[in-house]
CSV table of C-alpha atoms in Angstrom, one decimal:
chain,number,residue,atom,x,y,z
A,1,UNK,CA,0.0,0.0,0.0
A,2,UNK,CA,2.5,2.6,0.8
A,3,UNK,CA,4.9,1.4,-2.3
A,4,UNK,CA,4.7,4.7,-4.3
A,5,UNK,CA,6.0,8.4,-4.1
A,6,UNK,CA,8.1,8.6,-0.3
A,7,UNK,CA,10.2,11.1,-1.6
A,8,UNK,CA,8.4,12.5,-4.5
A,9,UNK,CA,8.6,16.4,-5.4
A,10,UNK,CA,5.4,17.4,-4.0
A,11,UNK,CA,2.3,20.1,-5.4
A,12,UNK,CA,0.0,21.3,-3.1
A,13,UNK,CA,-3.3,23.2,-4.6
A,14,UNK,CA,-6.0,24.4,-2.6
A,15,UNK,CA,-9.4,22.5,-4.1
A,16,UNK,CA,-11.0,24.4,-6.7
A,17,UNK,CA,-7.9,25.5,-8.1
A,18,UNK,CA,-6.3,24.8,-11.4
A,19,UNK,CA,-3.2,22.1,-11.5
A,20,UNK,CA,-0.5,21.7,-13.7
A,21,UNK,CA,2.2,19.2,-13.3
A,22,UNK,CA,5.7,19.1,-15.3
A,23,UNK,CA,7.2,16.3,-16.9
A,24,UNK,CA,10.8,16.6,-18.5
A,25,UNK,CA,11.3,13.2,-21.3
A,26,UNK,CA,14.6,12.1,-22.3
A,27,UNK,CA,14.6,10.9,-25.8
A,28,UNK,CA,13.7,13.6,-28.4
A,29,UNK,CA,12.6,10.7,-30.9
A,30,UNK,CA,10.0,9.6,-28.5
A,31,UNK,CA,6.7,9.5,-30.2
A,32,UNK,CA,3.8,9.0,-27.8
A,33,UNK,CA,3.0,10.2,-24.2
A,34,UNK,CA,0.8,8.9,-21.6
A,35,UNK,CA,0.3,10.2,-18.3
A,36,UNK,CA,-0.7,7.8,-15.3
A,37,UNK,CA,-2.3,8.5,-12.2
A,38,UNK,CA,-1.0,6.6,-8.9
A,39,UNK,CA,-3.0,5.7,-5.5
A,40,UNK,CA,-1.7,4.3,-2.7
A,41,UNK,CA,-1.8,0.3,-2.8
A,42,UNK,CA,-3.1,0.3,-6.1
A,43,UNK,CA,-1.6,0.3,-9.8
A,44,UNK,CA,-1.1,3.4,-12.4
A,45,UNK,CA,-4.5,4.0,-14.1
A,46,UNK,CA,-4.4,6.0,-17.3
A,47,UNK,CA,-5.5,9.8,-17.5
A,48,UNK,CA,-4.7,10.6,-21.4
A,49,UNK,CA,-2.2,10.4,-23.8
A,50,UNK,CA,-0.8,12.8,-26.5
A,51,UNK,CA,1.3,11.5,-30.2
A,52,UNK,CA,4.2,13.7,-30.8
A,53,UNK,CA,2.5,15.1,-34.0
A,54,UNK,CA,-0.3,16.9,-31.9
A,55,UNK,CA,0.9,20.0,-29.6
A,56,UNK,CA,-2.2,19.6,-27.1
A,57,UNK,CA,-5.3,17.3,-26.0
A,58,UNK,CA,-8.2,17.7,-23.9
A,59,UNK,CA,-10.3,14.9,-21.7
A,60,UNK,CA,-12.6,15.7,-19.2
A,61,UNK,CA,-10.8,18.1,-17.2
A,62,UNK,CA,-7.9,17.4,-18.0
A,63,UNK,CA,-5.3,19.0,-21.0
A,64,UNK,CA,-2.1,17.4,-22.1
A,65,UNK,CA,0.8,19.4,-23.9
A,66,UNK,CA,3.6,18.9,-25.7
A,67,UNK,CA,6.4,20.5,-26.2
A,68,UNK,CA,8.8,18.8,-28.9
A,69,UNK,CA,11.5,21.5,-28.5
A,70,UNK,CA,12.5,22.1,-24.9
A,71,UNK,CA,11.1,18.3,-24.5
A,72,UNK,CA,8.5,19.1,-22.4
A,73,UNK,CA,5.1,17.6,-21.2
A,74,UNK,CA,2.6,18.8,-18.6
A,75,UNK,CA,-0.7,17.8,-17.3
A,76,UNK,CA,-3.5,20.3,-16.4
A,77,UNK,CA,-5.9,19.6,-14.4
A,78,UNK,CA,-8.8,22.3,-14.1
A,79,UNK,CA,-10.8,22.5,-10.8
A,80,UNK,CA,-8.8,20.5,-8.4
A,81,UNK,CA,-10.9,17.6,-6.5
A,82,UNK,CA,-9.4,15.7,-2.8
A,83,UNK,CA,-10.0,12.5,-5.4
A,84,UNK,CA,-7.3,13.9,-7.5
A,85,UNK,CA,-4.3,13.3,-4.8
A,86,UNK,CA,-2.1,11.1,-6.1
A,87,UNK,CA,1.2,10.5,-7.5
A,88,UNK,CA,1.1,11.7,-11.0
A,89,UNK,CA,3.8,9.7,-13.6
A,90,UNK,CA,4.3,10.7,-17.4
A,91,UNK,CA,5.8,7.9,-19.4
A,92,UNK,CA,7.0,7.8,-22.8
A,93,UNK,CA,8.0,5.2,-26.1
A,94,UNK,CA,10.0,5.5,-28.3
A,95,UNK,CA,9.7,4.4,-32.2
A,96,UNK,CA,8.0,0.6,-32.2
A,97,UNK,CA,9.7,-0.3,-28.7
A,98,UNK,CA,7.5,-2.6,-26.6
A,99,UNK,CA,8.2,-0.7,-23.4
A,100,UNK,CA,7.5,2.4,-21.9
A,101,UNK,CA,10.1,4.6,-20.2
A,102,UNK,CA,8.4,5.9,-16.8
A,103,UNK,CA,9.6,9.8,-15.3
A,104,UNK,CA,10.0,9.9,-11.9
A,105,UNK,CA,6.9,11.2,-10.4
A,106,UNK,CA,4.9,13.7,-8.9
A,107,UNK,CA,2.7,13.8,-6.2
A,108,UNK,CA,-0.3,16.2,-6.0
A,109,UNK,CA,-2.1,17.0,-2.7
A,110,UNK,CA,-5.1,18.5,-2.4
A,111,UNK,CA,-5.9,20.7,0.2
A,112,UNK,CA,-9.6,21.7,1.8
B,1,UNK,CA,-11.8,-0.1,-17.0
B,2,UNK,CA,-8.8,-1.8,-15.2
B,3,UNK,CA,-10.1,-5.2,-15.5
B,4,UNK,CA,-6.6,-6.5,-15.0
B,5,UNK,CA,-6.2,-8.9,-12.1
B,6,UNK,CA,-3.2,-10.1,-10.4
B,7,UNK,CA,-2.2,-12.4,-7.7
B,8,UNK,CA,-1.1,-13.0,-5.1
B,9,UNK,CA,-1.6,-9.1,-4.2
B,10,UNK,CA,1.2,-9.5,-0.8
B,11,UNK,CA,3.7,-11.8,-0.7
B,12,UNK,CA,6.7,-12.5,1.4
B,13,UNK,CA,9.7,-14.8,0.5
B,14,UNK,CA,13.4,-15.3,2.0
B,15,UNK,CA,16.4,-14.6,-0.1
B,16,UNK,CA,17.2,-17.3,-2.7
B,17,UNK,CA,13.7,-18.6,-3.1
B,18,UNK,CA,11.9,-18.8,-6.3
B,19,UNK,CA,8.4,-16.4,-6.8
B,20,UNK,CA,5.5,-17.3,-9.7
B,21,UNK,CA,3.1,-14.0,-10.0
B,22,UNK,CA,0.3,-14.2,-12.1
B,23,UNK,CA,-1.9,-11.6,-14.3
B,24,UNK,CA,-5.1,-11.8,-16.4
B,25,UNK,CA,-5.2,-9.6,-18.8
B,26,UNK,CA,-8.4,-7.0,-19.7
B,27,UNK,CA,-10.7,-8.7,-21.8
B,28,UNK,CA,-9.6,-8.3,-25.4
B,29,UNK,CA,-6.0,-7.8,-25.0
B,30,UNK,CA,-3.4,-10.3,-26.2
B,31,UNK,CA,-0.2,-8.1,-25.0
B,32,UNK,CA,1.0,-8.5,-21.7
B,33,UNK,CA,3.7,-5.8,-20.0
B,34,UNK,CA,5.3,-6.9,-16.8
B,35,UNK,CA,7.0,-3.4,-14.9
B,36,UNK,CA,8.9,-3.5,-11.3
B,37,UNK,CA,8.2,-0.4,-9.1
B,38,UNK,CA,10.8,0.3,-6.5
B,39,UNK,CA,10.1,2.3,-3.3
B,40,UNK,CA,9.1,6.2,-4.7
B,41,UNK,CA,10.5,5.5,-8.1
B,42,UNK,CA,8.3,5.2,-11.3
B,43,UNK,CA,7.5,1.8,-12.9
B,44,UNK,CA,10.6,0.1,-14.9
B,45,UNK,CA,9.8,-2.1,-17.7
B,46,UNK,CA,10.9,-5.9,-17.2
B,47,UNK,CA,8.9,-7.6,-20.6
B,48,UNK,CA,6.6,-7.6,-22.7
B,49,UNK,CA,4.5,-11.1,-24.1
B,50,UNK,CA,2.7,-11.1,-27.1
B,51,UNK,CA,1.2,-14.0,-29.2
B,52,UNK,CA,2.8,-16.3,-26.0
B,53,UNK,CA,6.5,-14.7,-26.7
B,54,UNK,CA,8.9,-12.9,-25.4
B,55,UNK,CA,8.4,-9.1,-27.7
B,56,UNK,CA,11.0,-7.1,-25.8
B,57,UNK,CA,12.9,-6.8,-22.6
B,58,UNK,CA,14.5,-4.4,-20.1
B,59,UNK,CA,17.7,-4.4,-18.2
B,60,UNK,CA,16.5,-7.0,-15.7
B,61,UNK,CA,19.0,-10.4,-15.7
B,62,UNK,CA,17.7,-13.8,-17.1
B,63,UNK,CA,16.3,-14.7,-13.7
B,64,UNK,CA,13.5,-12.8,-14.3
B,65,UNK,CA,11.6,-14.8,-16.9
B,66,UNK,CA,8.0,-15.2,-17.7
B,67,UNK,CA,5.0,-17.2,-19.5
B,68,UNK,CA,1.8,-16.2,-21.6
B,69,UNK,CA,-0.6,-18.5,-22.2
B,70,UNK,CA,-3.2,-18.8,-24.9
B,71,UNK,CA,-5.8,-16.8,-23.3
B,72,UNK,CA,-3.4,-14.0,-22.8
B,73,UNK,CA,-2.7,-14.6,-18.9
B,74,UNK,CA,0.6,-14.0,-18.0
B,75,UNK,CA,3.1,-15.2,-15.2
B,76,UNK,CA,6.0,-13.7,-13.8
B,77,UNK,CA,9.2,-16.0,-12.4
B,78,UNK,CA,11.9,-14.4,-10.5
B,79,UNK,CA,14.9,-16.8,-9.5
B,80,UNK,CA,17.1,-16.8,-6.7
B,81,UNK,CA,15.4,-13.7,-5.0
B,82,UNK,CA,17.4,-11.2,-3.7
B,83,UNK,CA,16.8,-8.3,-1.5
B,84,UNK,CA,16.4,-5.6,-4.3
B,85,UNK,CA,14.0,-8.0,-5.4
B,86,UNK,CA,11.3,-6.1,-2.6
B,87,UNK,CA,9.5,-4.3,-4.7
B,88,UNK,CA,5.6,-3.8,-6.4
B,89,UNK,CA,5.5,-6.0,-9.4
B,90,UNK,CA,2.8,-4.4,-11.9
B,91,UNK,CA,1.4,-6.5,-14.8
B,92,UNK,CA,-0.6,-4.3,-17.9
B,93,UNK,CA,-2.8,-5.0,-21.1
B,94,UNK,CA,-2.9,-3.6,-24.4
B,95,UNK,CA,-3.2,-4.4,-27.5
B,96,UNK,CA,-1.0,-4.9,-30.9
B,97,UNK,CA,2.1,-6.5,-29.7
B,98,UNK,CA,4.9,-3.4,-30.2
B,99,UNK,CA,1.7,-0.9,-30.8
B,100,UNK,CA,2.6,-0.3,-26.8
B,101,UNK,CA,-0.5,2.1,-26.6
B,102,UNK,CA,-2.8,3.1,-23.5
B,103,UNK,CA,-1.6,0.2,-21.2
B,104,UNK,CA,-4.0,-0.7,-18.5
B,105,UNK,CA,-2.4,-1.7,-15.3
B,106,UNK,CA,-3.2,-4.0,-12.7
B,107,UNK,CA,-3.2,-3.6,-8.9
B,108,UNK,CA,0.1,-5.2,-8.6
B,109,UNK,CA,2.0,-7.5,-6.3
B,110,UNK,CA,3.8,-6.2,-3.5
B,111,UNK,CA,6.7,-8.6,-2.9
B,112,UNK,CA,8.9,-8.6,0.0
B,113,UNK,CA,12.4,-9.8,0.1
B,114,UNK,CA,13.5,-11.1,3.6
């Protein structure tokens, strides 16, 4: 249960308020982006991903961008909920390889 | 939409023992991913199985080898555990072997090393 994010860098956000999490990747050849959402004790469930030929995408309250030339990905989230605490992870792949190379983490709290 | 399963979801072995951890994969995949998550770092890929082979590998040593089956379940072995063994062991689904698109992880199995 308590296997993710000891010593994560941390964002606190007062509910209601807008989010935004950073994500540097490594590989400028890297074609697709997914960002993952972490609870304690369970597994990383998918929030959205982005291809490398699109700048920006938008789910339900959340917005992905993508920045090709600083190599640069971040995550908004509008209207901060408490259910949104979590360790946040963007991951990335590269060409056809099977795997996906996983950032380090942030985690988001949530504050009343 | 999880719907990927895996078991045993705690487990606790001695150094030098042999582990099997199993995965079912969400219904309609036929590619299984197999990741280790250490203590506050992100998830690190082990394997990936698809059409019941081996499809690609990480930097993890031969001890760590695994199984898919025809109906897409999947089984992790680890050999001769080792302390830095301890760690979450996540299994996800997707489709379209090296397609390694929106991956669908499982609850995972925490394993600990004694």
């Amino acid at each position: 249960g308590e296997s993710v994010g000891l010593h994560l860098p941390t964002l606190s956000v007062q509910e209601g308020d807008n989010s935004i999490i950073n994500c540097a990747y490594s590989n400028s050849a890297s074609d697709y982006f997914i960002w993952y959402k972490q609870e304690s004790g369970k597994g990383p469930q998918f929030i959205i991903d982005i291809r490398s030929n699109m700048d920006k995408r938008q789910g339900q309250r959340v917005t992905v961008l993508l920045n090709k030339t600083v190599k640069h990905l971040s995550l908004q989230i509008a209207a901060t909920q408490p259910g949104d605490s979590a360790v946040y992870f963007c991951a990335e792949r590269t060409g056809t390889a099977s795997k996906l190379t996983f950032g380090t983490g942030t985690r988001l709290q949530v504050t009343l | 939409e999880t719907g990927v399963t895996q078991s045993p979801t705690h487990l606790i072995k001695t150094r030098g023992q042999q582990v099997t951890l199993r995965c079912s994969s969400q219904s309609g995949h036929n590619t299984v991913s197999w990741y280790q998550q250490a203590l506050g770092q992100g998830p690190q890929f082990i394997f990936q199985y698809y059409r019941e082979e081996e499809n690609g590998r990480g930097n993890f040593p031969p001890r760590f080898s695994g199984l898919q089956f025809p109906n897409y379940s999947s089984e992790l072995n680890v050999n001769a555990l080792e302390l830095d063994d301890s760690a979450l062991y996540l299994c996800a689904s997707s489709q379209g072997g090296y397609s390694n698109e929106k991956l669908f992880f499982g609850s995972g199995t925490q394993l600990s090393v004694l």
